JSON list of C-alpha atoms in Angstrom, two decimals:
[
{"chain": "K", "resi": 1, "resn": "GLY", "atom": "CA", "xyz": [0.00, 0.00, 0.00]},
{"chain": "K", "resi": 2, "resn": "ILE", "atom": "CA", "xyz": [0.85, 3.67, -0.12]},
{"chain": "K", "resi": 3, "resn": "PRO", "atom": "CA", "xyz": [2.55, 5.01, 3.05]},
{"chain": "K", "resi": 4, "resn": "VAL", "atom": "CA", "xyz": [-0.09, 7.70, 3.63]},
{"chain": "K", "resi": 5, "resn": "ALA", "atom": "CA", "xyz": [1.34, 8.96, 6.93]},
{"chain": "K", "resi": 6, "resn": "ARG", "atom": "CA", "xyz": [4.84, 9.34, 5.49]},
{"chain": "K", "resi": 7, "resn": "GLN", "atom": "CA", "xyz": [3.50, 11.18, 2.43]},
{"chain": "K", "resi": 8, "resn": "ALA", "atom": "CA", "xyz": [1.47, 13.48, 4.67]},
{"chain": "K", "resi": 9, "resn": "ALA", "atom": "CA", "xyz": [4.55, 14.12, 6.82]},
{"chain": "K", "resi": 10, "resn": "ASN", "atom": "CA", "xyz": [6.60, 14.96, 3.74]},
{"chain": "K", "resi": 11, "resn": "LYS", "atom": "CA", "xyz": [3.94, 17.48, 2.60]},
{"chain": "K", "resi": 12, "resn": "LEU", "atom": "CA", "xyz": [4.10, 19.16, 6.00]},
{"chain": "K", "resi": 13, "resn": "LEU", "atom": "CA", "xyz": [7.90, 19.14, 6.08]},
{"chain": "K", "resi": 14, "resn": "ASN", "atom": "CA", "xyz": [7.96, 20.80, 2.65]},
{"chain": "K", "resi": 15, "resn": "GLN", "atom": "CA", "xyz": [5.86, 23.62, 4.18]},
{"chain": "K", "resi": 16, "resn": "GLY", "atom": "CA", "xyz": [8.56, 24.24, 6.81]},
{"chain": "K", "resi": 17, "resn": "CYS", "atom": "CA", "xyz": [7.08, 22.13, 9.60]},
{"chain": "K", "resi": 18, "resn": "THR", "atom": "CA", "xyz": [9.17, 20.03, 11.97]},
{"chain": "K", "resi": 19, "resn": "ILE", "atom": "CA", "xyz": [8.11, 16.68, 13.36]},
{"chain": "K", "resi": 20, "resn": "LYS", "atom": "CA", "xyz": [9.72, 15.07, 16.38]},
{"chain": "K", "resi": 21, "resn": "SER", "atom": "CA", "xyz": [9.25, 11.34, 16.20]},
{"chain": "K", "resi": 22, "resn": "LEU", "atom": "CA", "xyz": [9.13, 8.86, 19.05]},
{"chain": "K", "resi": 23, "resn": "ASN", "atom": "CA", "xyz": [10.42, 5.78, 17.31]},
{"chain": "K", "resi": 24, "resn": "PRO", "atom": "CA", "xyz": [13.06, 6.20, 16.13]},
{"chain": "K", "resi": 25, "resn": "VAL", "atom": "CA", "xyz": [13.79, 9.32, 18.21]},
{"chain": "K", "resi": 26, "resn": "ASN", "atom": "CA", "xyz": [14.51, 11.96, 15.60]},
{"chain": "K", "resi": 27, "resn": "THR", "atom": "CA", "xyz": [13.55, 15.43, 14.44]},
{"chain": "K", "resi": 28, "resn": "PHE", "atom": "CA", "xyz": [12.43, 15.64, 10.84]},
{"chain": "K", "resi": 29, "resn": "HIS", "atom": "CA", "xyz": [12.45, 18.84, 8.79]},
{"chain": "K", "resi": 30, "resn": "LYS", "atom": "CA", "xyz": [12.67, 20.02, 5.20]},
{"chain": "K", "resi": 31, "resn": "SER", "atom": "CA", "xyz": [16.13, 18.52, 4.70]},
{"chain": "K", "resi": 32, "resn": "GLN", "atom": "CA", "xyz": [15.55, 15.26, 6.59]},
{"chain": "K", "resi": 33, "resn": "TYR", "atom": "CA", "xyz": [12.51, 13.14, 5.79]},
{"chain": "K", "resi": 34, "resn": "PRO", "atom": "CA", "xyz": [11.29, 9.99, 7.58]},
{"chain": "K", "resi": 35, "resn": "SER", "atom": "CA", "xyz": [12.89, 6.79, 6.35]},
{"chain": "K", "resi": 36, "resn": "GLU", "atom": "CA", "xyz": [10.96, 4.70, 3.87]},
{"chain": "K", "resi": 37, "resn": "THR", "atom": "CA", "xyz": [12.15, 1.50, 5.58]},
{"chain": "K", "resi": 38, "resn": "GLU", "atom": "CA", "xyz": [11.16, 2.27, 9.20]},
{"chain": "K", "resi": 39, "resn": "LEU", "atom": "CA", "xyz": [7.80, 2.77, 10.87]},
{"chain": "K", "resi": 40, "resn": "PHE", "atom": "CA", "xyz": [6.95, 6.42, 11.47]},
{"chain": "K", "resi": 41, "resn": "PHE", "atom": "CA", "xyz": [5.52, 7.54, 14.84]},
{"chain": "K", "resi": 42, "resn": "PRO", "atom": "CA", "xyz": [5.26, 11.33, 15.22]},
{"chain": "K", "resi": 43, "resn": "GLY", "atom": "CA", "xyz": [5.33, 12.84, 18.69]},
{"chain": "K", "resi": 44, "resn": "ARG", "atom": "CA", "xyz": [5.18, 16.61, 18.40]},
{"chain": "K", "resi": 45, "resn": "VAL", "atom": "CA", "xyz": [4.35, 18.56, 15.25]},
{"chain": "K", "resi": 46, "resn": "THR", "atom": "CA", "xyz": [5.50, 22.17, 14.98]},
{"chain": "K", "resi": 47, "resn": "LEU", "atom": "CA", "xyz": [4.11, 24.46, 12.28]},
{"chain": "K", "resi": 48, "resn": "PRO", "atom": "CA", "xyz": [6.19, 27.51, 11.34]},
{"chain": "K", "resi": 49, "resn": "PRO", "atom": "CA", "xyz": [4.97, 30.99, 12.36]},
{"chain": "K", "resi": 50, "resn": "ASP", "atom": "CA", "xyz": [3.03, 32.82, 9.65]},
{"chain": "K", "resi": 51, "resn": "LEU", "atom": "CA", "xyz": [2.09, 29.54, 7.93]},
{"chain": "K", "resi": 52, "resn": "VAL", "atom": "CA", "xyz": [-1.32, 29.97, 6.30]},
{"chain": "K", "resi": 53, "resn": "ILE", "atom": "CA", "xyz": [-3.38, 26.92, 7.24]},
{"chain": "K", "resi": 54, "resn": "THR", "atom": "CA", "xyz": [-5.13, 25.51, 4.17]},
{"chain": "K", "resi": 55, "resn": "ARG", "atom": "CA", "xyz": [-7.42, 22.53, 3.61]},
{"chain": "K", "resi": 56, "resn": "GLU", "atom": "CA", "xyz": [-4.37, 20.66, 2.24]},
{"chain": "K", "resi": 57, "resn": "ILE", "atom": "CA", "xyz": [-2.45, 21.20, 5.48]},
{"chain": "K", "resi": 58, "resn": "VAL", "atom": "CA", "xyz": [-5.49, 20.13, 7.53]},
{"chain": "K", "resi": 59, "resn": "GLU", "atom": "CA", "xyz": [-5.77, 16.99, 5.39]},
{"chain": "K", "resi": 60, "resn": "ALA", "atom": "CA", "xyz": [-2.06, 16.19, 5.79]},
{"chain": "K", "resi": 61, "resn": "LEU", "atom": "CA", "xyz": [-2.25, 16.63, 9.59]},
{"chain": "K", "resi": 62, "resn": "SER", "atom": "CA", "xyz": [-5.35, 14.41, 9.63]},
{"chain": "K", "resi": 63, "resn": "GLN", "atom": "CA", "xyz": [-3.44, 11.63, 7.87]},
{"chain": "K", "resi": 64, "resn": "LEU", "atom": "CA", "xyz": [-0.67, 11.47, 10.46]},
{"chain": "K", "resi": 65, "resn": "PRO", "atom": "CA", "xyz": [-0.79, 8.77, 13.13]},
{"chain": "K", "resi": 66, "resn": "PRO", "atom": "CA", "xyz": [-1.82, 10.11, 16.56]},
{"chain": "K", "resi": 67, "resn": "PHE", "atom": "CA", "xyz": [0.70, 12.53, 18.04]},
{"chain": "K", "resi": 68, "resn": "TYR", "atom": "CA", "xyz": [0.83, 14.11, 21.50]},
{"chain": "K", "resi": 69, "resn": "GLY", "atom": "CA", "xyz": [1.47, 17.77, 20.77]},
{"chain": "K", "resi": 70, "resn": "LEU", "atom": "CA", "xyz": [0.88, 20.50, 18.22]},
{"chain": "K", "resi": 71, "resn": "THR", "atom": "CA", "xyz": [2.70, 23.82, 18.26]},
{"chain": "K", "resi": 72, "resn": "ALA", "atom": "CA", "xyz": [1.22, 26.32, 15.81]},
{"chain": "K", "resi": 73, "resn": "ASP", "atom": "CA", "xyz": [2.21, 29.68, 17.29]},
{"chain": "K", "resi": 74, "resn": "GLY", "atom": "CA", "xyz": [1.66, 32.58, 14.91]},
{"chain": "K", "resi": 75, "resn": "VAL", "atom": "CA", "xyz": [-0.17, 30.67, 12.18]},
{"chain": "K", "resi": 76, "resn": "LYS", "atom": "CA", "xyz": [-2.93, 32.14, 10.01]},
{"chain": "K", "resi": 77, "resn": "ASN", "atom": "CA", "xyz": [-6.40, 30.55, 9.60]},
{"chain": "K", "resi": 78, "resn": "ALA", "atom": "CA", "xyz": [-5.85, 28.80, 12.95]},
{"chain": "K", "resi": 79, "resn": "ASP", "atom": "CA", "xyz": [-9.57, 28.00, 13.33]},
{"chain": "K", "resi": 80, "resn": "LEU", "atom": "CA", "xyz": [-9.17, 25.28, 10.68]},
{"chain": "K", "resi": 81, "resn": "LEU", "atom": "CA", "xyz": [-6.90, 23.30, 13.02]},
{"chain": "K", "resi": 82, "resn": "SER", "atom": "CA", "xyz": [-9.83, 22.59, 15.34]},
{"chain": "K", "resi": 83, "resn": "GLU", "atom": "CA", "xyz": [-11.31, 20.34, 12.63]},
{"chain": "K", "resi": 84, "resn": "ILE", "atom": "CA", "xyz": [-8.48, 17.79, 12.77]},
{"chain": "K", "resi": 85, "resn": "PRO", "atom": "CA", "xyz": [-9.67, 14.59, 14.50]},
{"chain": "K", "resi": 86, "resn": "VAL", "atom": "CA", "xyz": [-6.19, 13.44, 15.58]},
{"chain": "K", "resi": 87, "resn": "VAL", "atom": "CA", "xyz": [-5.66, 16.72, 17.49]},
{"chain": "K", "resi": 88, "resn": "LYS", "atom": "CA", "xyz": [-8.20, 15.58, 20.09]},
{"chain": "K", "resi": 89, "resn": "LEU", "atom": "CA", "xyz": [-5.57, 13.06, 21.21]},
{"chain": "K", "resi": 90, "resn": "CYS", "atom": "CA", "xyz": [-2.99, 15.79, 21.80]},
{"chain": "K", "resi": 91, "resn": "SER", "atom": "CA", "xyz": [-2.17, 16.61, 25.38]},
{"chain": "K", "resi": 92, "resn": "GLY", "atom": "CA", "xyz": [-1.12, 20.10, 24.34]},
{"chain": "K", "resi": 93, "resn": "VAL", "atom": "CA", "xyz": [-2.01, 22.49, 21.53]},
{"chain": "K", "resi": 94, "resn": "HIS", "atom": "CA", "xyz": [-0.15, 25.80, 21.40]},
{"chain": "K", "resi": 95, "resn": "LEU", "atom": "CA", "xyz": [-1.64, 28.53, 19.22]},
{"chain": "K", "resi": 96, "resn": "ALA", "atom": "CA", "xyz": [-0.11, 31.64, 20.81]},
{"chain": "K", "resi": 97, "resn": "ASP", "atom": "CA", "xyz": [-0.05, 34.76, 18.63]},
{"chain": "K", "resi": 98, "resn": "SER", "atom": "CA", "xyz": [-2.15, 33.06, 15.95]},
{"chain": "K", "resi": 99, "resn": "ASP", "atom": "CA", "xyz": [-5.36, 34.48, 14.52]},
{"chain": "K", "resi": 100, "resn": "LEU", "atom": "CA", "xyz": [-7.55, 31.98, 16.43]},
{"chain": "K", "resi": 101, "resn": "THR", "atom": "CA", "xyz": [-11.04, 33.41, 17.00]},
{"chain": "K", "resi": 102, "resn": "ASP", "atom": "CA", "xyz": [-13.75, 32.74, 19.58]},
{"chain": "K", "resi": 103, "resn": "ARG", "atom": "CA", "xyz": [-15.33, 30.26, 17.18]},
{"chain": "K", "resi": 104, "resn": "GLY", "atom": "CA", "xyz": [-12.12, 28.25, 16.79]},
{"chain": "K", "resi": 105, "resn": "PHE", "atom": "CA", "xyz": [-11.40, 28.37, 20.53]},
{"chain": "K", "resi": 106, "resn": "GLU", "atom": "CA", "xyz": [-14.85, 27.02, 21.33]},
{"chain": "K", "resi": 107, "resn": "ALA", "atom": "CA", "xyz": [-14.40, 24.26, 18.73]},
{"chain": "K", "resi": 108, "resn": "PHE", "atom": "CA", "xyz": [-11.09, 23.23, 20.33]},
{"chain": "K", "resi": 109, "resn": "ILE", "atom": "CA", "xyz": [-12.69, 23.06, 23.78]},
{"chain": "K", "resi": 110, "resn": "ARG", "atom": "CA", "xyz": [-15.77, 21.17, 22.52]},
{"chain": "K", "resi": 111, "resn": "ASN", "atom": "CA", "xyz": [-13.89, 18.77, 20.23]},
{"chain": "K", "resi": 112, "resn": "HIS", "atom": "CA", "xyz": [-10.84, 18.23, 22.41]},
{"chain": "K", "resi": 113, "resn": "PRO", "atom": "CA", "xyz": [-12.01, 18.57, 26.05]},
{"chain": "K", "resi": 114, "resn": "ASP", "atom": "CA", "xyz": [-9.19, 16.52, 27.57]},
{"chain": "K", "resi": 115, "resn": "GLY", "atom": "CA", "xyz": [-6.30, 18.47, 26.06]},
{"chain": "K", "resi": 116, "resn": "TYR", "atom": "CA", "xyz": [-4.61, 21.73, 26.97]},
{"chain": "K", "resi": 117, "resn": "VAL", "atom": "CA", "xyz": [-5.03, 24.71, 24.62]},
{"chain": "K", "resi": 118, "resn": "HIS", "atom": "CA", "xyz": [-2.66, 27.68, 24.92]},
{"chain": "K", "resi": 119, "resn": "VAL", "atom": "CA", "xyz": [-4.14, 30.67, 23.06]},
{"chain": "K", "resi": 120, "resn": "GLU", "atom": "CA", "xyz": [-2.37, 33.71, 24.50]},
{"chain": "K", "resi": 121, "resn": "GLY", "atom": "CA", "xyz": [-2.11, 36.62, 22.06]},
{"chain": "K", "resi": 122, "resn": "THR", "atom": "CA", "xyz": [-5.01, 35.48, 19.87]},
{"chain": "K", "resi": 123, "resn": "ARG", "atom": "CA", "xyz": [-8.39, 37.01, 19.00]},
{"chain": "K", "resi": 124, "resn": "VAL", "atom": "CA", "xyz": [-10.14, 35.04, 21.75]},
{"chain": "K", "resi": 125, "resn": "THR", "atom": "CA", "xyz": [-12.22, 37.48, 23.81]},
{"chain": "K", "resi": 126, "resn": "ARG", "atom": "CA", "xyz": [-12.62, 37.70, 27.57]},
{"chain": "K", "resi": 127, "resn": "GLU", "atom": "CA", "xyz": [-16.32, 36.85, 27.21]},
{"chain": "K", "resi": 128, "resn": "LYS", "atom": "CA", "xyz": [-15.61, 33.62, 25.32]},
{"chain": "K", "resi": 129, "resn": "ALA", "atom": "CA", "xyz": [-12.89, 32.59, 27.77]},
{"chain": "K", "resi": 130, "resn": "GLU", "atom": "CA", "xyz": [-15.28, 33.12, 30.69]},
{"chain": "K", "resi": 131, "resn": "GLN", "atom": "CA", "xyz": [-18.10, 31.29, 28.90]},
{"chain": "K", "resi": 132, "resn": "MET", "atom": "CA", "xyz": [-15.90, 28.26, 28.14]},
{"chain": "K", "resi": 133, "resn": "HIS", "atom": "CA", "xyz": [-14.51, 28.29, 31.68]},
{"chain": "K", "resi": 134, "resn": "HIS", "atom": "CA", "xyz": [-18.00, 28.08, 33.17]},
{"chain": "K", "resi": 135, "resn": "LYS", "atom": "CA", "xyz": [-19.52, 25.75, 30.58]},
{"chain": "K", "resi": 136, "resn": "PHE", "atom": "CA", "xyz": [-16.60, 23.28, 30.48]},
{"chain": "K", "resi": 137, "resn": "ARG", "atom": "CA", "xyz": [-15.44, 23.24, 34.06]},
{"chain": "K", "resi": 138, "resn": "TYR", "atom": "CA", "xyz": [-12.61, 20.76, 33.45]},
{"chain": "K", "resi": 139, "resn": "ALA", "atom": "CA", "xyz": [-11.23, 22.26, 30.24]},
{"chain": "K", "resi": 140, "resn": "ALA", "atom": "CA", "xyz": [-7.55, 23.20, 30.50]},
{"chain": "K", "resi": 141, "resn": "PHE", "atom": "CA", "xyz": [-6.57, 26.37, 28.66]},
{"chain": "K", "resi": 142, "resn": "HIS", "atom": "CA", "xyz": [-4.65, 29.62, 28.88]},
{"chain": "K", "resi": 143, "resn": "THR", "atom": "CA", "xyz": [-5.86, 32.89, 27.32]},
{"chain": "K", "resi": 144, "resn": "ASP", "atom": "CA", "xyz": [-4.90, 36.53, 27.76]},
{"chain": "K", "resi": 145, "resn": "TYR", "atom": "CA", "xyz": [-7.70, 36.84, 30.31]},
{"chain": "K", "resi": 146, "resn": "LEU", "atom": "CA", "xyz": [-7.81, 33.69, 32.37]},
{"chain": "K", "resi": 147, "resn": "GLU", "atom": "CA", "xyz": [-6.52, 30.18, 32.82]},
{"chain": "K", "resi": 148, "resn": "GLY", "atom": "CA", "xyz": [-8.89, 27.25, 32.93]},
{"chain": "K", "resi": 149, "resn": "LYS", "atom": "CA", "xyz": [-6.89, 24.80, 34.99]},
{"chain": "K", "resi": 150, "resn": "ARG", "atom": "CA", "xyz": [-9.38, 23.93, 37.70]},
{"chain": "K", "resi": 151, "resn": "TRP", "atom": "CA", "xyz": [-9.03, 20.15, 37.51]},
{"chain": "K", "resi": 152, "resn": "LEU", "atom": "CA", "xyz": [-5.25, 20.41, 37.25]},
{"chain": "K", "resi": 153, "resn": "ALA", "atom": "CA", "xyz": [-5.19, 22.47, 40.47]},
{"chain": "K", "resi": 154, "resn": "ILE", "atom": "CA", "xyz": [-7.48, 19.97, 42.20]},
{"chain": "K", "resi": 155, "resn": "ARG", "atom": "CA", "xyz": [-5.34, 17.08, 41.03]},
{"chain": "K", "resi": 156, "resn": "GLN", "atom": "CA", "xyz": [-2.17, 18.76, 42.24]},
{"chain": "K", "resi": 157, "resn": "LYS", "atom": "CA", "xyz": [-3.71, 19.38, 45.68]},
{"chain": "K", "resi": 158, "resn": "THR", "atom": "CA", "xyz": [-5.44, 16.04, 46.17]},
{"chain": "K", "resi": 159, "resn": "GLY", "atom": "CA", "xyz": [-3.86, 13.61, 43.72]},
{"chain": "K", "resi": 160, "resn": "ASP", "atom": "CA", "xyz": [-7.35, 12.65, 42.58]},
{"chain": "K", "resi": 161, "resn": "PRO", "atom": "CA", "xyz": [-7.90, 11.75, 38.92]},
{"chain": "K", "resi": 162, "resn": "LYS", "atom": "CA", "xyz": [-9.82, 14.07, 36.63]},
{"chain": "K", "resi": 163, "resn": "PRO", "atom": "CA", "xyz": [-13.51, 14.00, 37.65]},
{"chain": "K", "resi": 164, "resn": "ASP", "atom": "CA", "xyz": [-16.21, 12.90, 35.25]},
{"chain": "K", "resi": 165, "resn": "PRO", "atom": "CA", "xyz": [-17.34, 16.05, 33.39]},
{"chain": "K", "resi": 166, "resn": "ASN", "atom": "CA", "xyz": [-20.89, 14.65, 33.34]},
{"chain": "K", "resi": 167, "resn": "GLU", "atom": "CA", "xyz": [-21.20, 14.78, 37.12]},
{"chain": "K", "resi": 168, "resn": "PRO", "atom": "CA", "xyz": [-23.28, 17.69, 38.38]},
{"chain": "K", "resi": 169, "resn": "THR", "atom": "CA", "xyz": [-21.34, 20.72, 39.53]},
{"chain": "K", "resi": 170, "resn": "ASN", "atom": "CA", "xyz": [-21.69, 22.53, 42.81]},
{"chain": "K", "resi": 171, "resn": "PRO", "atom": "CA", "xyz": [-23.15, 25.93, 41.83]},
{"chain": "K", "resi": 172, "resn": "ASP", "atom": "CA", "xyz": [-22.13, 27.57, 45.14]},
{"chain": "K", "resi": 173, "resn": "PRO", "atom": "CA", "xyz": [-18.76, 29.33, 44.56]},
{"chain": "K", "resi": 174, "resn": "GLU", "atom": "CA", "xyz": [-18.16, 29.47, 48.32]},
{"chain": "K", "resi": 175, "resn": "THR", "atom": "CA", "xyz": [-17.86, 25.69, 48.49]},
{"chain": "K", "resi": 176, "resn": "SER", "atom": "CA", "xyz": [-16.65, 24.80, 45.02]},
{"chain": "K", "resi": 177, "resn": "ASP", "atom": "CA", "xyz": [-13.57, 26.97, 44.50]},
{"chain": "K", "resi": 178, "resn": "ALA", "atom": "CA", "xyz": [-11.09, 25.15, 46.73]},
{"chain": "K", "resi": 179, "resn": "GLY", "atom": "CA", "xyz": [-8.83, 24.25, 43.82]},
{"chain": "K", "resi": 180, "resn": "LEU", "atom": "CA", "xyz": [-9.07, 27.53, 41.92]},
{"chain": "K", "resi": 181, "resn": "SER", "atom": "CA", "xyz": [-6.19, 29.90, 41.31]},
{"chain": "K", "resi": 182, "resn": "ASP", "atom": "CA", "xyz": [-6.64, 33.58, 42.20]},
{"chain": "K", "resi": 183, "resn": "SER", "atom": "CA", "xyz": [-7.36, 34.46, 38.56]},
{"chain": "K", "resi": 184, "resn": "GLU", "atom": "CA", "xyz": [-10.07, 31.79, 38.34]},
{"chain": "K", "resi": 185, "resn": "ARG", "atom": "CA", "xyz": [-11.60, 32.81, 41.67]},
{"chain": "K", "resi": 186, "resn": "GLU", "atom": "CA", "xyz": [-11.88, 36.39, 40.35]},
{"chain": "K", "resi": 187, "resn": "PHE", "atom": "CA", "xyz": [-14.15, 35.23, 37.52]},
{"chain": "K", "resi": 188, "resn": "ASP", "atom": "CA", "xyz": [-16.24, 32.94, 39.68]},
{"chain": "K", "resi": 189, "resn": "GLU", "atom": "CA", "xyz": [-17.19, 35.60, 42.23]}
]
């Protein structure tokens, strides 16, 4: 068959992306492509700043095997990245200084609720950050206005695993903010 993942990786590398692989441990870039004789397991994908995200780039990213991190700081058309199914498996997505909008931010939180989304310096508004923070109480994100790291703070304090997001929340801020940072407490009061 056709090595779809390797071809997709080569398309991305030709656009200036770098891909750190897990096995073999290596960093691939425009002048070093994945071997045709070894299995290819990407770990972290980094898109160059100012890269304009197109449907072709989205398709190539979608054809990669699951990877754990995406760094796309400063990219254009960042909202398109929220449509990539494999990104929901990422533990971290960095989109700082990109043109990500409220719509794209909400799509990342809805589609990828277990990951971390760093969107400092984007077009995400305070209102959308607050809305997502209250609507998705266990979403982990960082915006210019607030950090949504409630479950991470609780886990650090108690060692408990991430709670089930379907469990009812305690609407009383006086008894439910034990694990909140000062910036989160400010928005909950």
